[in-house]
Tab-separated table of C-alpha atoms in Angstrom:
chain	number	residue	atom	x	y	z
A	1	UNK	CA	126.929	90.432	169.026
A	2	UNK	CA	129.804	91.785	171.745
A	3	UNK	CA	127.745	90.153	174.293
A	4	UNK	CA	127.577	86.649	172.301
A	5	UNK	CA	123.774	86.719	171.198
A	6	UNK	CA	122.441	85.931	167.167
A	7	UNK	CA	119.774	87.876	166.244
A	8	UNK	CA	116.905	85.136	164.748
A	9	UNK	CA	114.299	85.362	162.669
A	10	UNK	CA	111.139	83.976	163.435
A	11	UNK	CA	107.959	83.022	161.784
A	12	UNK	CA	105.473	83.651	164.533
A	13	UNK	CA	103.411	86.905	165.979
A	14	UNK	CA	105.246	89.395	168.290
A	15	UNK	CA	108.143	91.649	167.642
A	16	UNK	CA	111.861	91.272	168.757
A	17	UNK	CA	112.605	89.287	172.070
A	18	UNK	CA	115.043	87.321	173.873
A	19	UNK	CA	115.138	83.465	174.547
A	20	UNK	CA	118.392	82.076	176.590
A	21	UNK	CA	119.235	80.367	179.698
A	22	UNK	CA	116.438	80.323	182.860
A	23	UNK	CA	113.770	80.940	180.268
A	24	UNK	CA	110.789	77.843	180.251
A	25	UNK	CA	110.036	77.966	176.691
A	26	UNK	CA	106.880	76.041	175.213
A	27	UNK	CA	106.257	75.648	171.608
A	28	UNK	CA	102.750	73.590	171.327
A	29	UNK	CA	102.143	72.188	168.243
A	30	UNK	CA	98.145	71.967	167.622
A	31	UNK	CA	95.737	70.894	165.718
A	32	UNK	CA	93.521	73.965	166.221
A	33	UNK	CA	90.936	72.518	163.968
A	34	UNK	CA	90.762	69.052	166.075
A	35	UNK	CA	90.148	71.595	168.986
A	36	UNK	CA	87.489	73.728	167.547
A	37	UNK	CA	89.894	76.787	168.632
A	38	UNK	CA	89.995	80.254	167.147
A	39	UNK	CA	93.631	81.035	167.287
A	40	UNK	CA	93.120	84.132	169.460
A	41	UNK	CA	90.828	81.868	171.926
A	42	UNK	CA	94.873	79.507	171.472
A	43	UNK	CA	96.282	82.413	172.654
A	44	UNK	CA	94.234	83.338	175.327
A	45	UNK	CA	94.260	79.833	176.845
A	46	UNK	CA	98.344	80.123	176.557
A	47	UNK	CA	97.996	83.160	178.999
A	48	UNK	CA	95.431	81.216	180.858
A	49	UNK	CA	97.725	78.219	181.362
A	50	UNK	CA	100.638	80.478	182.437
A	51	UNK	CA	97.895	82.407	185.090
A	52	UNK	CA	97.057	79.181	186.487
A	53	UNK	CA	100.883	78.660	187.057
A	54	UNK	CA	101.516	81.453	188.394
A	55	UNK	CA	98.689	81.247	191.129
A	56	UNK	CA	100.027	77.757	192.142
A	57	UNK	CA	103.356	79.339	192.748
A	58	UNK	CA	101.197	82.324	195.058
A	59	UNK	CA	101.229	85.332	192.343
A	60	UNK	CA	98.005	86.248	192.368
A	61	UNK	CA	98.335	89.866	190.950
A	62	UNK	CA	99.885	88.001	187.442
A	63	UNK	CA	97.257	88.958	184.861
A	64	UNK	CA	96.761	89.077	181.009
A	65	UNK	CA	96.205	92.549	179.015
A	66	UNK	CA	94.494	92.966	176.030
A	67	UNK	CA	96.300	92.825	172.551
A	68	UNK	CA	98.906	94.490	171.999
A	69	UNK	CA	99.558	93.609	175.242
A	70	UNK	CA	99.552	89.738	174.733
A	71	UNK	CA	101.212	87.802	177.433
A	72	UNK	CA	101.029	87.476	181.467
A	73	UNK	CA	102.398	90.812	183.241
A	74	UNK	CA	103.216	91.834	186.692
A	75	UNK	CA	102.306	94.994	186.863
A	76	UNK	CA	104.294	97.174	183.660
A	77	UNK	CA	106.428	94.475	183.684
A	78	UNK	CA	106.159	91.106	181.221
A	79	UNK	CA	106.806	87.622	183.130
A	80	UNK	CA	105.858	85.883	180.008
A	81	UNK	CA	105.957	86.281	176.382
A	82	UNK	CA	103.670	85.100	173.875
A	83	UNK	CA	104.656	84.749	170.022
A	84	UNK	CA	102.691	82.010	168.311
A	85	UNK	CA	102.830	80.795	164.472
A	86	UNK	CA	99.524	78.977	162.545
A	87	UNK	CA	99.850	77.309	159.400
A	88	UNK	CA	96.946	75.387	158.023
A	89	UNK	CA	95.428	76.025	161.700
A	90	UNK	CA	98.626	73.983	163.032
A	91	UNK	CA	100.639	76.171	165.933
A	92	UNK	CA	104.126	76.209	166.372
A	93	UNK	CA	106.037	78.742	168.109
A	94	UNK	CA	104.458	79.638	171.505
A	95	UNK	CA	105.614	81.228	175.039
A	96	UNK	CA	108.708	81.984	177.110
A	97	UNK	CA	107.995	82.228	180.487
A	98	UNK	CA	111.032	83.875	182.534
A	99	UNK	CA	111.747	81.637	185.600
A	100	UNK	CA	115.587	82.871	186.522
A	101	UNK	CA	116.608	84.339	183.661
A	102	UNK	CA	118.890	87.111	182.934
A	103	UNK	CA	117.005	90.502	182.753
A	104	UNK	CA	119.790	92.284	181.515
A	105	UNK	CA	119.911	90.842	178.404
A	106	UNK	CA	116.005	92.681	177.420
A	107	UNK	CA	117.887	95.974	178.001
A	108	UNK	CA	119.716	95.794	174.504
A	109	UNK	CA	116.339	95.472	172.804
A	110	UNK	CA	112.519	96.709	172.996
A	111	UNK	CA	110.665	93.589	173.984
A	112	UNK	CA	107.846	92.908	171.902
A	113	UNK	CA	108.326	96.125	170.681
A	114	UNK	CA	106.668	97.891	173.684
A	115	UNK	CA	107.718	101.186	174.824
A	116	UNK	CA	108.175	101.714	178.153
A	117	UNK	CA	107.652	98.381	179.983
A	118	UNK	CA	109.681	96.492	181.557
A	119	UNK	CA	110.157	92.538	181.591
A	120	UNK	CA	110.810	90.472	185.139
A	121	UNK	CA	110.526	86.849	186.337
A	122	UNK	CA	109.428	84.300	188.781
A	123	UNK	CA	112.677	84.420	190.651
A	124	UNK	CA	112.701	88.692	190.775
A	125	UNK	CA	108.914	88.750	191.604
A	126	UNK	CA	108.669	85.524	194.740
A	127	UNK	CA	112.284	86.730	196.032
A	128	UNK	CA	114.425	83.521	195.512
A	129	UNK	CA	115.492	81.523	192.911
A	130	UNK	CA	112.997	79.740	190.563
A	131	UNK	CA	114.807	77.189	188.327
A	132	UNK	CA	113.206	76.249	185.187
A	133	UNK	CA	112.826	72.470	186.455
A	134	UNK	CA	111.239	74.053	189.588
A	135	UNK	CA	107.828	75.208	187.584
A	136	UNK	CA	108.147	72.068	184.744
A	137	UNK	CA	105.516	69.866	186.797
A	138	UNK	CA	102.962	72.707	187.765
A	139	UNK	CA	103.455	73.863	184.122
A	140	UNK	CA	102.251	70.641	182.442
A	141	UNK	CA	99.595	70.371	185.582
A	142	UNK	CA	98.199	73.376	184.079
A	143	UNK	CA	98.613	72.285	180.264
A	144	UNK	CA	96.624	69.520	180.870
A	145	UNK	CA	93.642	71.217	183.109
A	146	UNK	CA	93.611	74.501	180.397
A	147	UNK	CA	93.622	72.446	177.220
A	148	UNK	CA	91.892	69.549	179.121
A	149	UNK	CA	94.068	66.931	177.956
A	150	UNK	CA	96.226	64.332	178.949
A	151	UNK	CA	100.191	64.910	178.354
A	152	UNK	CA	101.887	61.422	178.030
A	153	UNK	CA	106.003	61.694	177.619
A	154	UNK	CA	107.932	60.011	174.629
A	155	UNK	CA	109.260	57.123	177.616
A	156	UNK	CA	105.300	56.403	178.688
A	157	UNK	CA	104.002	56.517	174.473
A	158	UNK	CA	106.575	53.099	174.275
């Protein structure tokens, strides 16, 4: 609260986290039936869409851990969050992918209630600044080719 943040609660998997300024955050809402998608296989291809990303952008040593452990890490540290809600196999909720965001914040709190790791972000890991609207077009490249779709925006739908 001294620092000006509101503690949330939130309907979705994960523990505590933090979502605020320089974050990309992407809350799909599926059909996961329409799909034929376990929701673990939803949350794998999550990670998978973020990997992709982060390849395009030249971090190849991004990778995705086994549960607990959900999410795309750099080494001990998390570049992106994964917290997911299904109701009647429909998501909501999703990922927050830290492009420029301010680290410090995660230090008054155990993100995703992991011991012992740290969190970073494009911008900390490629050495310059990665604004959110920087990775928006290579992020919904990726959507498309993981979830092998075609995203139209609420100007094209008419």
């Amino acid at each position: 609260r001294a620092r000006g943040a509101a503690l949330v609660a939130a309907r979705r998997g994960g523990h505590i986290t933090f979502h605020g300024p320089g974050q990309l955050l992407a809350f799909p809402v599926l059909d996961l039936r329409r799909r034929r998608l376990p929701l673990r296989a939803y949350v794998a291809a999550l990670e998978a869409l973020v990997l992709r990303l982060c390849r395009r952008l030249g971090l190849g040593a991004a990778r995705a851990l086994p549960p607990p452990f959900t999410g795309v890490w750099m080494g001990d540290s998390k570049l992106c969050a994964i917290g997911v809600h299904c109701g009647n196999r429909i998501t909501s909720h999703g990922l927050a992918l830290n492009c420029c965001t301010d680290l410090t914040w995660f230090e008054h709190i155990v993100p995703c209630g992991l011991e012992g790791k740290g969190v970073t972000s494009l911008s900390h890991e490629l050495g310059q600044h990665v604004a959110v609207s920087h990775v928006l077009e290579p992020f919904l490249d990726s959507f498309q080719e993981v979830f092998d779709c075609t995203l139209v925006s609420a100007e094209d739908a008419g």
